[in-house]
CSV table of N, CA, C and O in Angstrom, one decimal:
chain,number,residue,atom,x,y,z
A,726,UNK,N,-19.1,-1.0,-8.0
A,726,UNK,CA,-18.2,-0.7,-6.9
A,726,UNK,C,-16.8,-0.9,-7.3
A,726,UNK,O,-16.5,-1.9,-8.1
A,727,UNK,N,-15.9,-0.1,-6.8
A,727,UNK,CA,-14.5,-0.3,-7.1
A,727,UNK,C,-13.9,-1.5,-6.6
A,727,UNK,O,-14.2,-1.9,-5.4
A,728,UNK,N,-13.1,-2.2,-7.4
A,728,UNK,CA,-12.5,-3.5,-6.9
A,728,UNK,C,-11.0,-3.4,-6.9
A,728,UNK,O,-10.4,-2.9,-7.9
A,729,UNK,N,-10.4,-3.7,-5.8
A,729,UNK,CA,-8.9,-3.7,-5.7
A,729,UNK,C,-8.4,-5.1,-5.4
A,729,UNK,O,-8.9,-5.7,-4.5
A,730,UNK,N,-7.4,-5.5,-6.2
A,730,UNK,CA,-6.9,-6.8,-6.0
A,730,UNK,C,-5.4,-6.8,-5.9
A,730,UNK,O,-4.6,-6.4,-6.8
A,731,UNK,N,-4.9,-7.2,-4.7
A,731,UNK,CA,-3.5,-7.1,-4.4
A,731,UNK,C,-2.8,-8.4,-4.9
A,731,UNK,O,-3.4,-9.5,-4.9
A,732,UNK,N,-1.5,-8.3,-5.2
A,732,UNK,CA,-0.7,-9.5,-5.6
A,732,UNK,C,0.7,-9.2,-5.3
A,732,UNK,O,1.1,-8.0,-5.0
A,733,UNK,N,1.6,-10.2,-5.3
A,733,UNK,CA,3.0,-10.0,-5.2
A,733,UNK,C,3.5,-10.4,-3.8
A,733,UNK,O,4.8,-10.4,-3.6
A,734,UNK,N,2.7,-10.7,-2.9
A,734,UNK,CA,3.1,-11.2,-1.6
A,734,UNK,C,3.8,-12.5,-1.6
A,734,UNK,O,3.8,-13.2,-2.7
A,735,UNK,N,4.4,-12.9,-0.5
A,735,UNK,CA,5.1,-14.2,-0.5
A,735,UNK,C,6.0,-14.3,0.7
A,735,UNK,O,6.0,-13.4,1.6
A,736,UNK,N,6.9,-15.3,0.7
A,736,UNK,CA,7.8,-15.5,1.8
A,736,UNK,C,9.2,-15.1,1.3
A,736,UNK,O,9.6,-15.5,0.2
A,737,UNK,N,9.9,-14.4,2.1
A,737,UNK,CA,11.3,-13.9,1.7
A,737,UNK,C,12.1,-13.9,3.0
A,737,UNK,O,11.6,-13.8,4.1
A,738,UNK,N,13.4,-14.0,2.8
A,738,UNK,CA,14.3,-13.9,3.9
A,738,UNK,C,14.6,-12.5,4.3
A,738,UNK,O,14.5,-11.6,3.4
A,739,UNK,N,15.0,-12.3,5.5
A,739,UNK,CA,15.3,-10.9,5.9
A,739,UNK,C,16.4,-10.3,5.0
A,739,UNK,O,17.4,-11.0,4.6
A,740,UNK,N,16.2,-9.1,4.7
A,740,UNK,CA,17.2,-8.4,3.8
A,740,UNK,C,16.7,-8.4,2.3
A,740,UNK,O,17.3,-7.7,1.5
A,741,UNK,N,15.7,-9.3,2.1
A,741,UNK,CA,15.2,-9.4,0.7
A,741,UNK,C,14.3,-8.3,0.3
A,741,UNK,O,14.0,-7.4,1.0
A,742,UNK,N,13.7,-8.4,-0.9
A,742,UNK,CA,12.8,-7.4,-1.5
A,742,UNK,C,11.6,-8.1,-2.1
A,742,UNK,O,11.6,-9.3,-2.5
A,743,UNK,N,10.5,-7.3,-2.1
A,743,UNK,CA,9.3,-7.7,-2.8
A,743,UNK,C,8.7,-6.5,-3.4
A,743,UNK,O,8.9,-5.4,-3.0
A,744,UNK,N,7.9,-6.7,-4.5
A,744,UNK,CA,7.1,-5.7,-5.1
A,744,UNK,C,5.6,-6.1,-5.0
A,744,UNK,O,5.3,-7.1,-5.6
A,745,UNK,N,4.8,-5.4,-4.3
A,745,UNK,CA,3.4,-5.6,-4.3
A,745,UNK,C,2.7,-4.8,-5.4
A,745,UNK,O,3.1,-3.7,-5.6
A,746,UNK,N,1.7,-5.4,-5.9
A,746,UNK,CA,0.8,-4.7,-6.9
A,746,UNK,C,-0.6,-4.7,-6.5
A,746,UNK,O,-1.1,-5.6,-5.8
A,747,UNK,N,-1.3,-3.7,-6.9
A,747,UNK,CA,-2.7,-3.6,-6.6
A,747,UNK,C,-3.4,-3.1,-7.9
A,747,UNK,O,-3.3,-2.0,-8.3
A,748,UNK,N,-4.2,-4.1,-8.5
A,748,UNK,CA,-4.9,-3.8,-9.7
A,748,UNK,C,-6.3,-3.2,-9.4
A,748,UNK,O,-7.0,-3.8,-8.5
A,749,UNK,N,-6.6,-2.1,-10.0
A,749,UNK,CA,-7.9,-1.4,-9.7
A,749,UNK,C,-8.8,-1.5,-10.8
A,749,UNK,O,-8.4,-1.4,-12.0
A,750,UNK,N,-10.1,-1.8,-10.6
A,750,UNK,CA,-11.1,-2.1,-11.6
A,750,UNK,C,-11.5,-0.8,-12.4
A,750,UNK,O,-12.0,-1.0,-13.5
A,751,UNK,N,-11.3,0.3,-11.8
A,751,UNK,CA,-11.7,1.6,-12.5
A,751,UNK,C,-10.5,2.5,-12.6
A,751,UNK,O,-9.5,2.3,-11.9
A,752,UNK,N,-10.7,3.5,-13.4
A,752,UNK,CA,-9.6,4.5,-13.6
A,752,UNK,C,-9.6,5.5,-12.5
A,752,UNK,O,-9.9,6.7,-12.7
A,753,UNK,N,-9.3,5.1,-11.3
A,753,UNK,CA,-9.2,6.0,-10.2
A,753,UNK,C,-7.9,6.2,-9.6
A,753,UNK,O,-7.7,7.1,-8.8
A,754,UNK,N,-6.9,5.4,-10.1
A,754,UNK,CA,-5.5,5.5,-9.6
A,754,UNK,C,-5.0,7.0,-9.8
A,754,UNK,O,-4.3,7.5,-9.0
A,755,UNK,N,-5.3,7.5,-10.9
A,755,UNK,CA,-4.8,8.9,-11.3
A,755,UNK,C,-5.6,10.0,-10.6
A,755,UNK,O,-5.2,11.1,-10.5
A,756,UNK,N,-6.9,9.6,-10.2
A,756,UNK,CA,-7.8,10.7,-9.7
A,756,UNK,C,-7.9,10.8,-8.2
A,756,UNK,O,-8.4,11.8,-7.7
A,757,UNK,N,-7.6,9.7,-7.5
A,757,UNK,CA,-7.7,9.7,-6.1
A,757,UNK,C,-6.5,9.3,-5.4
A,757,UNK,O,-5.6,8.6,-5.9
A,758,UNK,N,-6.4,9.6,-4.1
A,758,UNK,CA,-5.3,9.1,-3.3
A,758,UNK,C,-5.4,7.6,-3.1
A,758,UNK,O,-6.5,7.1,-2.9
A,759,UNK,N,-4.2,6.9,-3.1
A,759,UNK,CA,-4.2,5.5,-3.0
A,759,UNK,C,-3.1,5.2,-1.9
A,759,UNK,O,-2.1,6.0,-1.8
A,760,UNK,N,-3.3,4.1,-1.2
A,760,UNK,CA,-2.4,3.9,0.0
A,760,UNK,C,-2.2,2.4,0.2
A,760,UNK,O,-3.0,1.6,-0.3
A,761,UNK,N,-1.2,2.1,0.9
A,761,UNK,CA,-0.9,0.7,1.4
A,761,UNK,C,-1.0,0.7,2.9
A,761,UNK,O,-0.5,1.6,3.6
A,762,UNK,N,-1.7,-0.3,3.5
A,762,UNK,CA,-1.8,-0.5,4.9
A,762,UNK,C,-1.3,-1.9,5.2
A,762,UNK,O,-1.2,-2.7,4.2
A,763,UNK,N,-1.0,-2.2,6.4
A,763,UNK,CA,-0.7,-3.6,6.7
A,763,UNK,C,-1.2,-3.9,8.1
A,763,UNK,O,-1.4,-3.0,8.9
A,764,UNK,N,-1.4,-5.2,8.4
A,764,UNK,CA,-1.9,-5.7,9.6
A,764,UNK,C,-1.1,-7.0,10.0
A,764,UNK,O,-1.3,-8.0,9.3
A,765,UNK,N,-0.4,-6.9,11.1
A,765,UNK,CA,0.3,-8.1,11.6
A,765,UNK,C,-0.6,-8.8,12.5
A,765,UNK,O,-1.5,-8.3,13.1
A,766,UNK,N,-0.3,-10.1,12.7
A,766,UNK,CA,-1.2,-10.9,13.6
A,766,UNK,C,-1.2,-10.3,15.0
A,766,UNK,O,-0.2,-9.9,15.6
A,767,UNK,N,-2.4,-10.1,15.5
A,767,UNK,CA,-2.6,-9.6,16.9
A,767,UNK,C,-2.4,-8.1,17.0
A,767,UNK,O,-2.4,-7.6,18.1
A,768,UNK,N,-2.2,-7.4,15.9
A,768,UNK,CA,-2.0,-5.9,15.9
A,768,UNK,C,-3.1,-5.2,15.1
A,768,UNK,O,-3.8,-5.8,14.3
A,769,UNK,N,-3.2,-4.0,15.3
A,769,UNK,CA,-4.1,-3.2,14.5
A,769,UNK,C,-3.6,-2.8,13.1
A,769,UNK,O,-2.4,-3.1,12.8
A,770,UNK,N,-4.4,-2.3,12.3
A,770,UNK,CA,-4.0,-1.9,10.9
A,770,UNK,C,-3.2,-0.7,11.0
A,770,UNK,O,-3.5,0.3,11.7
A,771,UNK,N,-2.1,-0.7,10.2
A,771,UNK,CA,-1.0,0.3,10.2
A,771,UNK,C,-0.9,0.9,8.8
A,771,UNK,O,-0.7,0.1,7.9
A,772,UNK,N,-0.9,2.2,8.7
A,772,UNK,CA,-0.6,2.8,7.4
A,772,UNK,C,0.8,2.7,7.0
A,772,UNK,O,1.7,2.9,7.9
A,773,UNK,N,1.1,2.4,5.8
A,773,UNK,CA,2.5,2.2,5.3
A,773,UNK,C,2.9,3.4,4.4
A,773,UNK,O,3.9,4.1,4.7
A,774,UNK,N,2.1,3.7,3.4
A,774,UNK,CA,2.4,4.8,2.5
A,774,UNK,C,1.2,5.2,1.7
A,774,UNK,O,0.3,4.4,1.5
A,775,UNK,N,1.2,6.5,1.3
A,775,UNK,CA,0.1,7.0,0.5
A,775,UNK,C,0.7,7.9,-0.6
A,775,UNK,O,1.7,8.5,-0.5
A,776,UNK,N,-0.1,7.9,-1.7
A,776,UNK,CA,0.3,8.7,-2.9
A,776,UNK,C,-1.0,9.4,-3.4
A,776,UNK,O,-2.0,8.7,-3.5
A,777,UNK,N,-0.9,10.7,-3.6
A,777,UNK,CA,-2.1,11.4,-4.0
A,777,UNK,C,-2.2,11.6,-5.5
A,777,UNK,O,-1.3,11.1,-6.3
A,778,UNK,N,-3.2,12.3,-6.0
A,778,UNK,CA,-3.3,12.5,-7.4
A,778,UNK,C,-2.3,13.4,-8.1
A,778,UNK,O,-2.1,13.4,-9.3
A,779,UNK,N,-1.5,14.1,-7.2
A,779,UNK,CA,-0.4,14.9,-7.7
A,779,UNK,C,0.9,14.2,-7.6
A,779,UNK,O,2.0,14.8,-7.7
A,780,UNK,N,0.9,12.9,-7.2
A,780,UNK,CA,2.0,12.1,-7.0
A,780,UNK,C,2.9,12.5,-5.8
A,780,UNK,O,4.0,12.1,-5.7
A,781,UNK,N,2.3,13.2,-4.9
A,781,UNK,CA,3.0,13.5,-3.6
A,781,UNK,C,2.8,12.2,-2.8
A,781,UNK,O,1.8,11.5,-2.8
A,782,UNK,N,3.8,11.9,-2.0
A,782,UNK,CA,3.8,10.7,-1.2
A,782,UNK,C,4.1,11.0,0.3
A,782,UNK,O,4.7,12.0,0.6
A,783,UNK,N,3.7,10.1,1.1
A,783,UNK,CA,4.0,10.2,2.5
A,783,UNK,C,4.1,8.8,3.0
A,783,UNK,O,3.4,7.9,2.6
A,784,UNK,N,5.1,8.6,3.9
A,784,UNK,CA,5.4,7.3,4.5
A,784,UNK,C,5.3,7.2,6.0
A,784,UNK,O,5.5,8.3,6.6
A,785,UNK,N,5.0,6.1,6.5
A,785,UNK,CA,5.1,5.9,7.9
A,785,UNK,C,6.5,6.0,8.4
A,785,UNK,O,7.4,5.5,7.6
A,786,UNK,N,6.8,6.6,9.5
A,786,UNK,CA,8.2,6.8,9.9
A,786,UNK,C,8.9,5.4,10.1
A,786,UNK,O,10.1,5.3,10.0
A,787,UNK,N,8.1,4.4,10.4
A,787,UNK,CA,8.7,3.1,10.7
A,787,UNK,C,9.3,2.4,9.5
A,787,UNK,O,10.0,1.4,9.6
A,788,UNK,N,9.0,2.9,8.3
A,788,UNK,CA,9.5,2.3,7.1
A,788,UNK,C,10.9,2.7,6.9
A,788,UNK,O,11.7,2.0,6.2
A,789,UNK,N,11.4,3.8,7.4
A,789,UNK,CA,12.8,4.3,7.4
A,789,UNK,C,13.4,4.3,6.0
A,789,UNK,O,14.5,3.8,5.8
A,790,UNK,N,12.6,4.7,5.0
A,790,UNK,CA,13.1,4.8,3.6
A,790,UNK,C,13.2,3.5,2.9
A,790,UNK,O,13.8,3.4,1.8
A,791,UNK,N,12.8,2.4,3.5
A,791,UNK,CA,12.9,1.1,2.8
A,791,UNK,C,11.8,0.8,1.8
A,791,UNK,O,12.0,-0.1,0.9
A,792,UNK,N,10.7,1.5,1.9
A,792,UNK,CA,9.6,1.2,1.0
A,792,UNK,C,9.4,2.4,0.1
A,792,UNK,O,9.6,3.5,0.4
A,793,UNK,N,8.9,2.1,-1.1
A,793,UNK,CA,8.5,3.1,-2.1
A,793,UNK,C,7.2,2.8,-2.7
A,793,UNK,O,7.0,1.7,-3.2
A,794,UNK,N,6.3,3.8,-2.7
A,794,UNK,CA,5.0,3.7,-3.3
A,794,UNK,C,5.0,4.3,-4.6
A,794,UNK,O,5.6,5.4,-4.8
A,795,UNK,N,4.4,3.7,-5.6
A,795,UNK,CA,4.3,4.3,-6.9
A,795,UNK,C,3.0,3.8,-7.6
A,795,UNK,O,2.3,2.9,-7.1
A,796,UNK,N,2.8,4.4,-8.8
A,796,UNK,CA,1.6,4.0,-9.5
A,796,UNK,C,1.8,4.1,-11.0
A,796,UNK,O,2.6,4.9,-11.4
A,797,UNK,N,1.0,3.3,-11.7
A,797,UNK,CA,1.0,3.4,-13.2
A,797,UNK,C,-0.5,3.7,-13.6
A,797,UNK,O,-1.3,2.9,-13.5
A,798,UNK,N,-0.7,5.0,-13.9
A,798,UNK,CA,-2.1,5.4,-14.2
A,798,UNK,C,-2.7,4.7,-15.4
A,798,UNK,O,-3.8,4.4,-15.4
A,799,UNK,N,-1.8,4.5,-16.4
A,799,UNK,CA,-2.4,3.8,-17.6
A,799,UNK,C,-2.8,2.4,-17.3
A,799,UNK,O,-3.7,1.9,-18.0
A,800,UNK,N,-2.2,1.7,-16.4
A,800,UNK,CA,-2.5,0.4,-16.0
A,800,UNK,C,-3.4,0.3,-14.8
A,800,UNK,O,-3.8,-0.8,-14.4
A,801,UNK,N,-3.8,1.4,-14.3
A,801,UNK,CA,-4.7,1.4,-13.1
A,801,UNK,C,-4.1,0.5,-12.0
A,801,UNK,O,-4.8,-0.3,-11.4
A,802,UNK,N,-2.8,0.7,-11.8
A,802,UNK,CA,-2.1,-0.2,-10.8
A,802,UNK,C,-1.3,0.6,-9.8
A,802,UNK,O,-0.6,1.5,-10.2
A,803,UNK,N,-1.4,0.2,-8.6
A,803,UNK,CA,-0.6,0.8,-7.5
A,803,UNK,C,0.5,-0.2,-7.1
A,803,UNK,O,0.2,-1.4,-7.1
A,804,UNK,N,1.7,0.3,-6.7
A,804,UNK,CA,2.8,-0.6,-6.4
A,804,UNK,C,3.3,-0.2,-5.0
A,804,UNK,O,3.2,0.9,-4.6
A,805,UNK,N,3.9,-1.2,-4.4
A,805,UNK,CA,4.7,-1.0,-3.2
A,805,UNK,C,6.0,-1.8,-3.3
A,805,UNK,O,6.0,-3.0,-3.3
A,806,UNK,N,7.1,-1.0,-3.5
A,806,UNK,CA,8.4,-1.7,-3.6
A,806,UNK,C,9.0,-1.7,-2.1
A,806,UNK,O,9.2,-0.7,-1.5
A,807,UNK,N,9.3,-2.9,-1.7
A,807,UNK,CA,9.8,-3.1,-0.3
A,807,UNK,C,11.2,-3.7,-0.4
A,807,UNK,O,11.4,-4.8,-0.9
A,808,UNK,N,12.2,-3.0,0.2
A,808,UNK,CA,13.6,-3.4,0.3
A,808,UNK,C,14.0,-3.6,1.7
A,808,UNK,O,13.3,-3.1,2.7
A,809,UNK,N,15.1,-4.3,1.9
A,809,UNK,CA,15.7,-4.6,3.2
A,809,UNK,C,14.6,-5.0,4.2
A,809,UNK,O,14.5,-4.5,5.3
A,810,UNK,N,13.8,-6.0,3.8
A,810,UNK,CA,12.7,-6.5,4.6
A,810,UNK,C,13.2,-7.1,5.9
A,810,UNK,O,14.3,-7.7,6.0
A,811,UNK,N,12.4,-6.9,6.9
A,811,UNK,CA,12.7,-7.4,8.3
A,811,UNK,C,11.6,-8.3,8.7
A,811,UNK,O,10.5,-8.2,8.3
A,812,UNK,N,11.9,-9.2,9.7
A,812,UNK,CA,10.8,-10.1,10.2
A,812,UNK,C,9.6,-9.3,10.7
A,812,UNK,O,8.5,-9.8,10.6
A,813,UNK,N,9.8,-8.1,11.2
A,813,UNK,CA,8.7,-7.3,11.7
A,813,UNK,C,7.8,-6.7,10.6
A,813,UNK,O,6.8,-6.1,10.9
A,814,UNK,N,8.3,-6.9,9.4
A,814,UNK,CA,7.4,-6.5,8.3
A,814,UNK,C,6.4,-7.5,7.9
A,814,UNK,O,5.5,-7.3,7.0
A,815,UNK,N,6.5,-8.7,8.5
A,815,UNK,CA,5.5,-9.7,8.3
A,815,UNK,C,4.1,-9.3,8.6
A,815,UNK,O,3.8,-8.8,9.8
A,816,UNK,N,3.2,-9.3,7.7
A,816,UNK,CA,1.8,-8.8,7.8
A,816,UNK,C,1.0,-9.1,6.6
A,816,UNK,O,1.6,-9.5,5.5
A,817,UNK,N,-0.3,-8.9,6.7
A,817,UNK,CA,-1.1,-8.9,5.5
A,817,UNK,C,-1.1,-7.4,5.0
A,817,UNK,O,-1.3,-6.5,5.8
A,818,UNK,N,-0.8,-7.2,3.7
A,818,UNK,CA,-0.7,-5.9,3.2
A,818,UNK,C,-2.0,-5.6,2.3
A,818,UNK,O,-2.4,-6.5,1.5
A,819,UNK,N,-2.6,-4.5,2.5
A,819,UNK,CA,-3.8,-4.1,1.9
A,819,UNK,C,-3.6,-2.8,1.1
A,819,UNK,O,-2.9,-1.9,1.6
A,820,UNK,N,-4.2,-2.7,-0.1
A,820,UNK,CA,-4.2,-1.4,-0.8
A,820,UNK,C,-5.6,-0.8,-0.6
A,820,UNK,O,-6.6,-1.5,-0.3
A,821,UNK,N,-5.7,0.5,-0.7
A,821,UNK,CA,-6.9,1.2,-0.4
A,821,UNK,C,-7.0,2.4,-1.2
A,821,UNK,O,-6.0,3.1,-1.5
A,822,UNK,N,-8.2,2.8,-1.6
A,822,UNK,CA,-8.5,4.0,-2.4
A,822,UNK,C,-9.2,5.0,-1.5
A,822,UNK,O,-10.2,4.6,-0.9
A,823,UNK,N,-8.8,6.3,-1.5
A,823,UNK,CA,-9.5,7.3,-0.8
A,823,UNK,C,-10.7,7.8,-1.6
A,823,UNK,O,-10.8,7.6,-2.7
A,824,UNK,N,-11.5,8.6,-0.9
A,824,UNK,CA,-12.6,9.3,-1.6
A,824,UNK,C,-12.3,10.7,-2.0
A,824,UNK,O,-13.1,11.4,-2.5
A,825,UNK,N,-11.0,11.0,-1.8
A,825,UNK,CA,-10.5,12.4,-2.2
A,825,UNK,C,-9.2,12.3,-3.0
A,825,UNK,O,-8.5,11.2,-3.0
A,826,UNK,N,-8.9,13.3,-3.7
A,826,UNK,CA,-7.7,13.3,-4.6
A,826,UNK,C,-6.5,13.8,-3.9
A,826,UNK,O,-5.4,13.5,-4.4
A,827,UNK,N,-6.6,14.5,-2.8
A,827,UNK,CA,-5.4,15.1,-2.2
A,827,UNK,C,-5.2,14.6,-0.8
A,827,UNK,O,-4.7,15.3,0.1
A,828,UNK,N,-5.7,13.4,-0.5
A,828,UNK,CA,-5.5,12.9,0.9
A,828,UNK,C,-4.1,12.4,1.0
A,828,UNK,O,-3.6,11.6,0.3
A,829,UNK,N,-3.4,13.0,2.0
A,829,UNK,CA,-2.1,12.6,2.3
A,829,UNK,C,-2.1,12.3,3.8
A,829,UNK,O,-1.4,12.9,4.6
A,830,UNK,N,-2.8,11.2,4.1
A,830,UNK,CA,-2.9,10.8,5.5
A,830,UNK,C,-2.9,9.3,5.5
A,830,UNK,O,-3.2,8.6,4.5
A,831,UNK,N,-2.4,8.7,6.6
A,831,UNK,CA,-2.4,7.2,6.7
A,831,UNK,C,-3.5,6.8,7.8
A,831,UNK,O,-3.3,5.8,8.4
A,832,UNK,N,-4.5,7.6,7.9
A,832,UNK,CA,-5.6,7.2,8.8
A,832,UNK,C,-6.6,6.4,7.9
A,832,UNK,O,-7.1,6.9,6.9
A,833,UNK,N,-6.9,5.3,8.4
A,833,UNK,CA,-7.8,4.4,7.6
A,833,UNK,C,-9.2,4.9,7.3
A,833,UNK,O,-9.7,4.6,6.2
A,834,UNK,N,-9.7,5.8,8.1
A,834,UNK,CA,-11.0,6.3,7.9
A,834,UNK,C,-11.1,7.2,6.7
A,834,UNK,O,-12.2,7.5,6.2
A,835,UNK,N,-10.0,7.6,6.1
A,835,UNK,CA,-10.1,8.4,4.9
A,835,UNK,C,-10.2,7.6,3.6
A,835,UNK,O,-10.4,8.1,2.5
A,836,UNK,N,-10.1,6.3,3.8
A,836,UNK,CA,-10.1,5.3,2.6
A,836,UNK,C,-11.3,4.5,2.6
A,836,UNK,O,-11.6,3.7,3.5
A,837,UNK,N,-12.1,4.6,1.5
A,837,UNK,CA,-13.4,4.0,1.4
A,837,UNK,C,-13.4,2.6,0.8
A,837,UNK,O,-14.3,1.8,1.0
A,838,UNK,N,-12.4,2.3,0.0
A,838,UNK,CA,-12.4,1.1,-0.8
A,838,UNK,C,-11.1,0.3,-0.5
A,838,UNK,O,-10.0,0.9,-0.5
A,839,UNK,N,-11.2,-1.0,-0.2
A,839,UNK,CA,-10.1,-1.8,0.2
A,839,UNK,C,-10.0,-3.1,-0.6
A,839,UNK,O,-11.1,-3.7,-1.0
A,840,UNK,N,-8.8,-3.6,-0.7
A,840,UNK,CA,-8.6,-4.9,-1.3
A,840,UNK,C,-8.7,-6.0,-0.2
A,840,UNK,O,-8.9,-5.7,1.0
A,841,UNK,N,-8.5,-7.2,-0.6
A,841,UNK,CA,-8.6,-8.4,0.3
A,841,UNK,C,-7.2,-8.7,1.0
A,841,UNK,O,-7.2,-9.4,1.9
A,842,UNK,N,-6.2,-8.1,0.4
A,842,UNK,CA,-4.9,-8.3,1.1
A,842,UNK,C,-4.0,-9.3,0.4
A,842,UNK,O,-4.5,-10.2,-0.2
A,843,UNK,N,-2.7,-9.2,0.6
A,843,UNK,CA,-1.7,-10.2,0.2
A,843,UNK,C,-0.7,-10.3,1.3
A,843,UNK,O,-0.3,-9.4,1.9
A,844,UNK,N,-0.4,-11.6,1.6
A,844,UNK,CA,0.4,-11.9,2.8
A,844,UNK,C,1.9,-11.8,2.5
A,844,UNK,O,2.4,-12.3,1.4
A,845,UNK,N,2.6,-11.1,3.3
A,845,UNK,CA,4.1,-11.0,3.3
A,845,UNK,C,4.7,-11.6,4.5
A,845,UNK,O,4.3,-11.2,5.6
A,846,UNK,N,5.6,-12.6,4.3
A,846,UNK,CA,6.2,-13.2,5.5
A,846,UNK,C,7.7,-13.1,5.3
A,846,UNK,O,8.2,-13.5,4.3
A,847,UNK,N,8.3,-12.6,6.3
A,847,UNK,CA,9.8,-12.4,6.3
A,847,UNK,C,10.4,-13.2,7.4
A,847,UNK,O,10.1,-13.1,8.6
A,848,UNK,N,11.3,-14.1,7.0
A,848,UNK,CA,11.9,-15.0,8.0
A,848,UNK,C,13.4,-14.5,8.3
A,848,UNK,O,14.0,-13.9,7.4
A,849,UNK,N,13.8,-14.8,9.5
A,849,UNK,CA,15.1,-14.3,9.9
A,849,UNK,C,16.2,-15.3,9.5
A,849,UNK,O,15.9,-16.4,9.1
């Protein structure tokens, strides 16, 4: 079974930056769509960004250009670069792998494999 392990979360002040990483146990980063989701306390899971096998990307409108998704196929690693962080970005962040190569959706049902999450806390 595919294993995804997130890292890079932490506590940061508003306006700061973080880079999240997701290490994948198999060589699927280049072959399938990968995405980041987040879940804040008391809220549902929200799609953040997705990148497909052709390196096309899509972001949630609420990110307003502050986040960038990228990947390193050779390292089987997915990244999320987060800038201008706000307190409302506080959440558990999860990476996920889709079962298709050209999924450009932020609907959770398209993603079959999930990591355990990494916590991001932004203070004002």
